[in-house]
């Protein structure tokens, strides 16, 4: 039976070296896979310098294997890889961080074009594995504060074979997030070469103009690794560097106000679930299967957040390209801080007033504590009569009401 191809780890080469010794000791080992369970203690006792020897062996073997696989796949393609893929990708030297960016004026900020990128993987493999991620989905949007989302790019990626023993780990991680199956599905998947070629065509960097790619800071390592992995296998040299979108937003605020907001507030804004279920946000497959985690949706929600937070700051009128249709009408008027401040005010006035008076207050009196132009938070149900002071639920609330009613009659 032919061995399934794949990358080999440093531990594999260590076990292969220990195979003769294990056989000499009379252990039932004939292949490297049989020797692996017997080598864990010996491997753990090695120093980092000793492990580096096997790591280097694995790196050389995997590099040679990947180059042979690339040549074979290129020869078997029904549609040969275009000649441009054999050339180097135009060298783009990105800024080390967004704080070094400078705009001449507000109009330059509004007209500047940004690319928000995300790549999902079938889980994250341990650090001792040569293959840390299995790219399975990529999403990217072209955005400017002036025009909103101008175009989007999305592909499901044909993943590599998971390392031996990690298939369940990878599928379990997928099931907990984006739910993309490793194999056996009818999803239209693209190989690494097609993904990188079409991503480059989507960006279309003009001569002397460098496109800015942004992602969430906690996703940067994964996306960078996946891009470098695809580039090394296809032979495309890429020097694109990802920047943190948090730094971009802070810099845009700093440009306007000469001071920056709290990073905690910013991360909370970017983590908002306000647009999780809005239409035309997720890809078709995730939308049809009602799955929240989608690489394309994560990029669009970054654009929505920036539009909602900064459009009014720079005097930009919101359109359907900035926010989903059902959100664009109230995007400028919604103020979550008003809800919080009003709650504090209500609690203060409730403490000053008597509980009995508030319990039998009219609906119009309850409504005066809510600002007329403040909508309730999306997804939260509010009472027709404003904020209720009744505590408890179900039978507890019913008994409390009955008790209060009997007291009122007895008085």
PDB file of N, CA, C and O in Angstrom, residues 331-390:
ATOM      1  N   UNK A 331     -27.425  54.420  11.352  1.00  0.00           N
ATOM      2  CA  UNK A 331     -26.020  54.251  11.684  1.00  0.00           C
ATOM      3  C   UNK A 331     -25.444  55.456  12.398  1.00  0.00           C
ATOM      4  O   UNK A 331     -24.602  55.339  13.267  1.00  0.00           O
ATOM      5  N   UNK A 332     -25.920  56.665  12.028  1.00  0.00           N
ATOM      6  CA  UNK A 332     -25.345  57.864  12.628  1.00  0.00           C
ATOM      7  C   UNK A 332     -26.042  58.248  13.920  1.00  0.00           C
ATOM      8  O   UNK A 332     -25.481  58.933  14.751  1.00  0.00           O
ATOM      9  N   UNK A 333     -27.299  57.813  14.089  1.00  0.00           N
ATOM     10  CA  UNK A 333     -28.048  58.241  15.262  1.00  0.00           C
ATOM     11  C   UNK A 333     -27.906  57.291  16.440  1.00  0.00           C
ATOM     12  O   UNK A 333     -28.150  57.667  17.567  1.00  0.00           O
ATOM     13  N   UNK A 334     -27.544  56.043  16.179  1.00  0.00           N
ATOM     14  CA  UNK A 334     -27.424  55.081  17.269  1.00  0.00           C
ATOM     15  C   UNK A 334     -26.237  55.423  18.144  1.00  0.00           C
ATOM     16  O   UNK A 334     -25.140  55.595  17.655  1.00  0.00           O
ATOM     17  N   UNK A 335     -26.461  55.512  19.420  1.00  0.00           N
ATOM     18  CA  UNK A 335     -25.391  55.843  20.350  1.00  0.00           C
ATOM     19  C   UNK A 335     -25.529  54.936  21.555  1.00  0.00           C
ATOM     20  O   UNK A 335     -26.388  55.133  22.402  1.00  0.00           O
ATOM     21  N   UNK A 336     -24.677  53.904  21.617  1.00  0.00           N
ATOM     22  CA  UNK A 336     -24.767  52.953  22.717  1.00  0.00           C
ATOM     23  C   UNK A 336     -24.429  53.596  24.052  1.00  0.00           C
ATOM     24  O   UNK A 336     -24.878  53.140  25.091  1.00  0.00           O
ATOM     25  N   UNK A 337     -23.634  54.654  24.028  1.00  0.00           N
ATOM     26  CA  UNK A 337     -23.290  55.326  25.281  1.00  0.00           C
ATOM     27  C   UNK A 337     -24.536  55.961  25.915  1.00  0.00           C
ATOM     28  O   UNK A 337     -24.659  56.047  27.130  1.00  0.00           O
ATOM     29  N   UNK A 338     -25.488  56.439  25.078  1.00  0.00           N
ATOM     30  CA  UNK A 338     -26.706  57.027  25.614  1.00  0.00           C
ATOM     31  C   UNK A 338     -27.499  56.003  26.403  1.00  0.00           C
ATOM     32  O   UNK A 338     -28.099  56.308  27.433  1.00  0.00           O
ATOM     33  N   UNK A 339     -27.498  54.766  25.928  1.00  0.00           N
ATOM     34  CA  UNK A 339     -28.215  53.716  26.646  1.00  0.00           C
ATOM     35  C   UNK A 339     -27.585  53.483  28.008  1.00  0.00           C
ATOM     36  O   UNK A 339     -28.259  53.384  29.022  1.00  0.00           O
ATOM     37  N   UNK A 340     -26.273  53.448  28.064  1.00  0.00           N
ATOM     38  CA  UNK A 340     -25.566  53.223  29.329  1.00  0.00           C
ATOM     39  C   UNK A 340     -25.776  54.391  30.284  1.00  0.00           C
ATOM     40  O   UNK A 340     -26.075  54.204  31.457  1.00  0.00           O
ATOM     41  N   UNK A 341     -25.662  55.615  29.767  1.00  0.00           N
ATOM     42  CA  UNK A 341     -25.828  56.781  30.616  1.00  0.00           C
ATOM     43  C   UNK A 341     -27.244  56.869  31.137  1.00  0.00           C
ATOM     44  O   UNK A 341     -27.480  57.222  32.288  1.00  0.00           O
ATOM     45  N   UNK A 342     -28.217  56.544  30.295  1.00  0.00           N
ATOM     46  CA  UNK A 342     -29.603  56.613  30.723  1.00  0.00           C
ATOM     47  C   UNK A 342     -29.892  55.563  31.800  1.00  0.00           C
ATOM     48  O   UNK A 342     -30.655  55.817  32.712  1.00  0.00           O
ATOM     49  N   UNK A 343     -29.275  54.402  31.703  1.00  0.00           N
ATOM     50  CA  UNK A 343     -29.458  53.377  32.715  1.00  0.00           C
ATOM     51  C   UNK A 343     -28.943  53.856  34.070  1.00  0.00           C
ATOM     52  O   UNK A 343     -29.587  53.665  35.104  1.00  0.00           O
ATOM     53  N   UNK A 344     -27.788  54.508  34.061  1.00  0.00           N
ATOM     54  CA  UNK A 344     -27.239  55.039  35.307  1.00  0.00           C
ATOM     55  C   UNK A 344     -28.162  56.099  35.892  1.00  0.00           C
ATOM     56  O   UNK A 344     -28.385  56.156  37.105  1.00  0.00           O
ATOM     57  N   UNK A 345     -28.711  56.940  35.012  1.00  0.00           N
ATOM     58  CA  UNK A 345     -29.608  57.996  35.476  1.00  0.00           C
ATOM     59  C   UNK A 345     -30.880  57.400  36.081  1.00  0.00           C
ATOM     60  O   UNK A 345     -31.374  57.835  37.107  1.00  0.00           O
ATOM     61  N   UNK A 346     -31.388  56.359  35.418  1.00  0.00           N
ATOM     62  CA  UNK A 346     -32.595  55.715  35.918  1.00  0.00           C
ATOM     63  C   UNK A 346     -32.365  55.090  37.290  1.00  0.00           C
ATOM     64  O   UNK A 346     -33.201  55.207  38.189  1.00  0.00           O
ATOM     65  N   UNK A 347     -31.224  54.410  37.454  1.00  0.00           N
ATOM     66  CA  UNK A 347     -30.931  53.778  38.734  1.00  0.00           C
ATOM     67  C   UNK A 347     -30.794  54.808  39.850  1.00  0.00           C
ATOM     68  O   UNK A 347     -31.216  54.575  40.982  1.00  0.00           O
ATOM     69  N   UNK A 348     -30.204  55.964  39.506  1.00  0.00           N
ATOM     70  CA  UNK A 348     -30.026  57.013  40.503  1.00  0.00           C
ATOM     71  C   UNK A 348     -31.377  57.566  40.943  1.00  0.00           C
ATOM     72  O   UNK A 348     -31.663  57.743  42.132  1.00  0.00           O
ATOM     73  N   UNK A 349     -32.257  57.836  39.959  1.00  0.00           N
ATOM     74  CA  UNK A 349     -33.561  58.398  40.282  1.00  0.00           C
ATOM     75  C   UNK A 349     -34.446  57.374  40.974  1.00  0.00           C
ATOM     76  O   UNK A 349     -35.303  57.711  41.790  1.00  0.00           O
ATOM     77  N   UNK A 350     -34.223  56.110  40.647  1.00  0.00           N
ATOM     78  CA  UNK A 350     -34.998  55.053  41.303  1.00  0.00           C
ATOM     79  C   UNK A 350     -34.653  54.980  42.790  1.00  0.00           C
ATOM     80  O   UNK A 350     -35.519  54.779  43.644  1.00  0.00           O
ATOM     81  N   UNK A 351     -33.349  55.163  43.103  1.00  0.00           N
ATOM     82  CA  UNK A 351     -32.915  55.119  44.500  1.00  0.00           C
ATOM     83  C   UNK A 351     -33.478  56.291  45.290  1.00  0.00           C
ATOM     84  O   UNK A 351     -33.773  56.180  46.478  1.00  0.00           O
ATOM     85  N   UNK A 352     -33.637  57.472  44.619  1.00  0.00           N
ATOM     86  CA  UNK A 352     -34.138  58.653  45.304  1.00  0.00           C
ATOM     87  C   UNK A 352     -35.646  58.567  45.539  1.00  0.00           C
ATOM     88  O   UNK A 352     -36.167  59.065  46.523  1.00  0.00           O
ATOM     89  N   UNK A 353     -36.369  57.934  44.597  1.00  0.00           N
ATOM     90  CA  UNK A 353     -37.819  57.843  44.727  1.00  0.00           C
ATOM     91  C   UNK A 353     -38.239  56.638  45.533  1.00  0.00           C
ATOM     92  O   UNK A 353     -37.459  55.760  45.875  1.00  0.00           O
ATOM     93  N   UNK A 354     -39.507  56.575  45.872  1.00  0.00           N
ATOM     94  CA  UNK A 354     -40.029  55.435  46.626  1.00  0.00           C
ATOM     95  C   UNK A 354     -40.357  54.298  45.680  1.00  0.00           C
ATOM     96  O   UNK A 354     -40.813  54.509  44.569  1.00  0.00           O
ATOM     97  N   UNK A 355     -40.161  53.078  46.166  1.00  0.00           N
ATOM     98  CA  UNK A 355     -40.420  51.914  45.332  1.00  0.00           C
ATOM     99  C   UNK A 355     -41.884  51.788  44.976  1.00  0.00           C
ATOM    100  O   UNK A 355     -42.260  51.384  43.898  1.00  0.00           O
ATOM    101  N   UNK A 356     -42.780  52.162  45.926  1.00  0.00           N
ATOM    102  CA  UNK A 356     -44.206  52.004  45.686  1.00  0.00           C
ATOM    103  C   UNK A 356     -44.682  52.944  44.592  1.00  0.00           C
ATOM    104  O   UNK A 356     -45.469  52.587  43.734  1.00  0.00           O
ATOM    105  N   UNK A 357     -44.181  54.213  44.635  1.00  0.00           N
ATOM    106  CA  UNK A 357     -44.581  55.189  43.626  1.00  0.00           C
ATOM    107  C   UNK A 357     -44.138  54.738  42.257  1.00  0.00           C
ATOM    108  O   UNK A 357     -44.867  54.887  41.279  1.00  0.00           O
ATOM    109  N   UNK A 358     -42.943  54.200  42.143  1.00  0.00           N
ATOM    110  CA  UNK A 358     -42.433  53.809  40.836  1.00  0.00           C
ATOM    111  C   UNK A 358     -43.171  52.580  40.316  1.00  0.00           C
ATOM    112  O   UNK A 358     -43.338  52.401  39.129  1.00  0.00           O
ATOM    113  N   UNK A 359     -43.619  51.722  41.253  1.00  0.00           N
ATOM    114  CA  UNK A 359     -44.246  50.480  40.816  1.00  0.00           C
ATOM    115  C   UNK A 359     -45.571  50.761  40.136  1.00  0.00           C
ATOM    116  O   UNK A 359     -45.969  50.077  39.208  1.00  0.00           O
ATOM    117  N   UNK A 360     -46.285  51.796  40.612  1.00  0.00           N
ATOM    118  CA  UNK A 360     -47.585  52.094  40.037  1.00  0.00           C
ATOM    119  C   UNK A 360     -47.542  53.336  39.153  1.00  0.00           C
ATOM    120  O   UNK A 360     -48.556  53.968  38.917  1.00  0.00           O
ATOM    121  N   UNK A 361     -46.343  53.672  38.689  1.00  0.00           N
ATOM    122  CA  UNK A 361     -46.224  54.827  37.796  1.00  0.00           C
ATOM    123  C   UNK A 361     -46.847  54.495  36.454  1.00  0.00           C
ATOM    124  O   UNK A 361     -46.931  53.348  36.042  1.00  0.00           O
ATOM    125  N   UNK A 362     -47.275  55.525  35.756  1.00  0.00           N
ATOM    126  CA  UNK A 362     -47.906  55.335  34.450  1.00  0.00           C
ATOM    127  C   UNK A 362     -46.856  55.032  33.408  1.00  0.00           C
ATOM    128  O   UNK A 362     -45.678  55.357  33.565  1.00  0.00           O
ATOM    129  N   UNK A 363     -47.272  54.424  32.282  1.00  0.00           N
ATOM    130  CA  UNK A 363     -46.312  54.147  31.211  1.00  0.00           C
ATOM    131  C   UNK A 363     -45.625  55.393  30.697  1.00  0.00           C
ATOM    132  O   UNK A 363     -44.461  55.373  30.345  1.00  0.00           O
ATOM    133  N   UNK A 364     -46.339  56.520  30.620  1.00  0.00           N
ATOM    134  CA  UNK A 364     -45.718  57.749  30.124  1.00  0.00           C
ATOM    135  C   UNK A 364     -44.627  58.230  31.049  1.00  0.00           C
ATOM    136  O   UNK A 364     -43.624  58.802  30.620  1.00  0.00           O
ATOM    137  N   UNK A 365     -44.786  58.004  32.361  1.00  0.00           N
ATOM    138  CA  UNK A 365     -43.745  58.400  33.304  1.00  0.00           C
ATOM    139  C   UNK A 365     -42.518  57.528  33.154  1.00  0.00           C
ATOM    140  O   UNK A 365     -41.399  57.978  33.334  1.00  0.00           O
ATOM    141  N   UNK A 366     -42.708  56.258  32.842  1.00  0.00           N
ATOM    142  CA  UNK A 366     -41.568  55.375  32.629  1.00  0.00           C
ATOM    143  C   UNK A 366     -40.804  55.763  31.390  1.00  0.00           C
ATOM    144  O   UNK A 366     -39.583  55.666  31.340  1.00  0.00           O
ATOM    145  N   UNK A 367     -41.501  56.225  30.367  1.00  0.00           N
ATOM    146  CA  UNK A 367     -40.852  56.521  29.104  1.00  0.00           C
ATOM    147  C   UNK A 367     -40.016  57.786  29.162  1.00  0.00           C
ATOM    148  O   UNK A 367     -39.144  57.987  28.337  1.00  0.00           O
ATOM    149  N   UNK A 368     -40.274  58.665  30.153  1.00  0.00           N
ATOM    150  CA  UNK A 368     -39.519  59.914  30.178  1.00  0.00           C
ATOM    151  C   UNK A 368     -38.049  59.689  30.515  1.00  0.00           C
ATOM    152  O   UNK A 368     -37.225  60.573  30.317  1.00  0.00           O
ATOM    153  N   UNK A 369     -37.713  58.522  31.005  1.00  0.00           N
ATOM    154  CA  UNK A 369     -36.325  58.235  31.336  1.00  0.00           C
ATOM    155  C   UNK A 369     -35.550  57.717  30.150  1.00  0.00           C
ATOM    156  O   UNK A 369     -34.364  57.468  30.261  1.00  0.00           O
ATOM    157  N   UNK A 370     -36.195  57.544  29.015  1.00  0.00           N
ATOM    158  CA  UNK A 370     -35.512  57.069  27.808  1.00  0.00           C
ATOM    159  C   UNK A 370     -35.433  58.196  26.804  1.00  0.00           C
ATOM    160  O   UNK A 370     -36.436  58.846  26.526  1.00  0.00           O
ATOM    161  N   UNK A 371     -34.261  58.457  26.195  1.00  0.00           N
ATOM    162  CA  UNK A 371     -34.167  59.496  25.175  1.00  0.00           C
ATOM    163  C   UNK A 371     -34.990  59.103  23.963  1.00  0.00           C
ATOM    164  O   UNK A 371     -35.000  57.947  23.542  1.00  0.00           O
ATOM    165  N   UNK A 372     -35.687  60.067  23.391  1.00  0.00           N
ATOM    166  CA  UNK A 372     -36.582  59.790  22.269  1.00  0.00           C
ATOM    167  C   UNK A 372     -35.847  59.352  21.028  1.00  0.00           C
ATOM    168  O   UNK A 372     -36.392  58.644  20.191  1.00  0.00           O
ATOM    169  N   UNK A 373     -34.582  59.774  20.852  1.00  0.00           N
ATOM    170  CA  UNK A 373     -33.842  59.436  19.637  1.00  0.00           C
ATOM    171  C   UNK A 373     -32.921  58.255  19.830  1.00  0.00           C
ATOM    172  O   UNK A 373     -32.037  58.012  19.033  1.00  0.00           O
ATOM    173  N   UNK A 374     -33.096  57.508  20.918  1.00  0.00           N
ATOM    174  CA  UNK A 374     -32.184  56.393  21.195  1.00  0.00           C
ATOM    175  C   UNK A 374     -32.895  55.079  20.955  1.00  0.00           C
ATOM    176  O   UNK A 374     -33.882  54.777  21.617  1.00  0.00           O
ATOM    177  N   UNK A 375     -32.421  54.313  20.030  1.00  0.00           N
ATOM    178  CA  UNK A 375     -32.976  52.998  19.756  1.00  0.00           C
ATOM    179  C   UNK A 375     -32.443  51.996  20.759  1.00  0.00           C
ATOM    180  O   UNK A 375     -31.354  52.137  21.282  1.00  0.00           O
ATOM    181  N   UNK A 376     -33.220  50.949  20.992  1.00  0.00           N
ATOM    182  CA  UNK A 376     -32.739  49.900  21.878  1.00  0.00           C
ATOM    183  C   UNK A 376     -31.648  49.122  21.195  1.00  0.00           C
ATOM    184  O   UNK A 376     -31.608  49.054  19.968  1.00  0.00           O
ATOM    185  N   UNK A 377     -30.727  48.523  21.964  1.00  0.00           N
ATOM    186  CA  UNK A 377     -29.655  47.738  21.347  1.00  0.00           C
ATOM    187  C   UNK A 377     -30.226  46.642  20.482  1.00  0.00           C
ATOM    188  O   UNK A 377     -31.245  46.035  20.801  1.00  0.00           O
ATOM    189  N   UNK A 378     -29.551  46.386  19.387  1.00  0.00           N
ATOM    190  CA  UNK A 378     -30.022  45.399  18.416  1.00  0.00           C
ATOM    191  C   UNK A 378     -30.079  44.018  19.065  1.00  0.00           C
ATOM    192  O   UNK A 378     -29.135  43.561  19.671  1.00  0.00           O
ATOM    193  N   UNK A 379     -31.241  43.371  18.902  1.00  0.00           N
ATOM    194  CA  UNK A 379     -31.392  42.036  19.464  1.00  0.00           C
ATOM    195  C   UNK A 379     -31.956  42.033  20.873  1.00  0.00           C
ATOM    196  O   UNK A 379     -32.323  41.001  21.393  1.00  0.00           O
ATOM    197  N   UNK A 380     -32.055  43.228  21.543  1.00  0.00           N
ATOM    198  CA  UNK A 380     -32.582  43.301  22.893  1.00  0.00           C
ATOM    199  C   UNK A 380     -34.055  43.664  22.840  1.00  0.00           C
ATOM    200  O   UNK A 380     -34.447  44.560  22.103  1.00  0.00           O
ATOM    201  N   UNK A 381     -34.865  42.978  23.597  1.00  0.00           N
ATOM    202  CA  UNK A 381     -36.295  43.231  23.616  1.00  0.00           C
ATOM    203  C   UNK A 381     -36.602  44.204  24.732  1.00  0.00           C
ATOM    204  O   UNK A 381     -36.194  44.003  25.875  1.00  0.00           O
ATOM    205  N   UNK A 382     -37.359  45.254  24.443  1.00  0.00           N
ATOM    206  CA  UNK A 382     -37.728  46.248  25.445  1.00  0.00           C
ATOM    207  C   UNK A 382     -39.231  46.213  25.653  1.00  0.00           C
ATOM    208  O   UNK A 382     -39.997  45.890  24.740  1.00  0.00           O
ATOM    209  N   UNK A 383     -39.638  46.589  26.839  1.00  0.00           N
ATOM    210  CA  UNK A 383     -41.057  46.588  27.165  1.00  0.00           C
ATOM    211  C   UNK A 383     -41.756  47.725  26.463  1.00  0.00           C
ATOM    212  O   UNK A 383     -41.179  48.785  26.192  1.00  0.00           O
ATOM    213  N   UNK A 384     -43.038  47.549  26.180  1.00  0.00           N
ATOM    214  CA  UNK A 384     -43.825  48.598  25.546  1.00  0.00           C
ATOM    215  C   UNK A 384     -43.932  49.802  26.438  1.00  0.00           C
ATOM    216  O   UNK A 384     -44.104  50.922  25.982  1.00  0.00           O
ATOM    217  N   UNK A 385     -43.793  49.595  27.762  1.00  0.00           N
ATOM    218  CA  UNK A 385     -43.944  50.680  28.717  1.00  0.00           C
ATOM    219  C   UNK A 385     -42.613  51.151  29.261  1.00  0.00           C
ATOM    220  O   UNK A 385     -42.517  51.630  30.374  1.00  0.00           O
ATOM    221  N   UNK A 386     -41.566  51.014  28.514  1.00  0.00           N
ATOM    222  CA  UNK A 386     -40.270  51.502  28.950  1.00  0.00           C
ATOM    223  C   UNK A 386     -39.563  50.489  29.832  1.00  0.00           C
ATOM    224  O   UNK A 386     -39.709  49.299  29.659  1.00  0.00           O
ATOM    225  N   UNK A 387     -38.802  50.976  30.804  1.00  0.00           N
ATOM    226  CA  UNK A 387     -38.000  50.106  31.670  1.00  0.00           C
ATOM    227  C   UNK A 387     -38.842  49.629  32.846  1.00  0.00           C
ATOM    228  O   UNK A 387     -39.454  50.427  33.547  1.00  0.00           O
ATOM    229  N   UNK A 388     -38.872  48.351  33.049  1.00  0.00           N
ATOM    230  CA  UNK A 388     -39.648  47.774  34.150  1.00  0.00           C
ATOM    231  C   UNK A 388     -38.768  47.626  35.377  1.00  0.00           C
ATOM    232  O   UNK A 388     -37.619  47.223  35.281  1.00  0.00           O
ATOM    233  N   UNK A 389     -39.355  47.937  36.551  1.00  0.00           N
ATOM    234  CA  UNK A 389     -38.601  47.796  37.802  1.00  0.00           C
ATOM    235  C   UNK A 389     -38.925  46.491  38.512  1.00  0.00           C
ATOM    236  O   UNK A 389     -38.393  46.224  39.576  1.00  0.00           O
ATOM    237  N   UNK A 390     -39.819  45.682  37.955  1.00  0.00           N
ATOM    238  CA  UNK A 390     -40.205  44.415  38.580  1.00  0.00           C
ATOM    239  C   UNK A 390     -39.060  43.422  38.500  1.00  0.00           C
ATOM    240  O   UNK A 390     -38.457  43.268  37.450  1.00  0.00           O
TER     241      UNK A 390
END
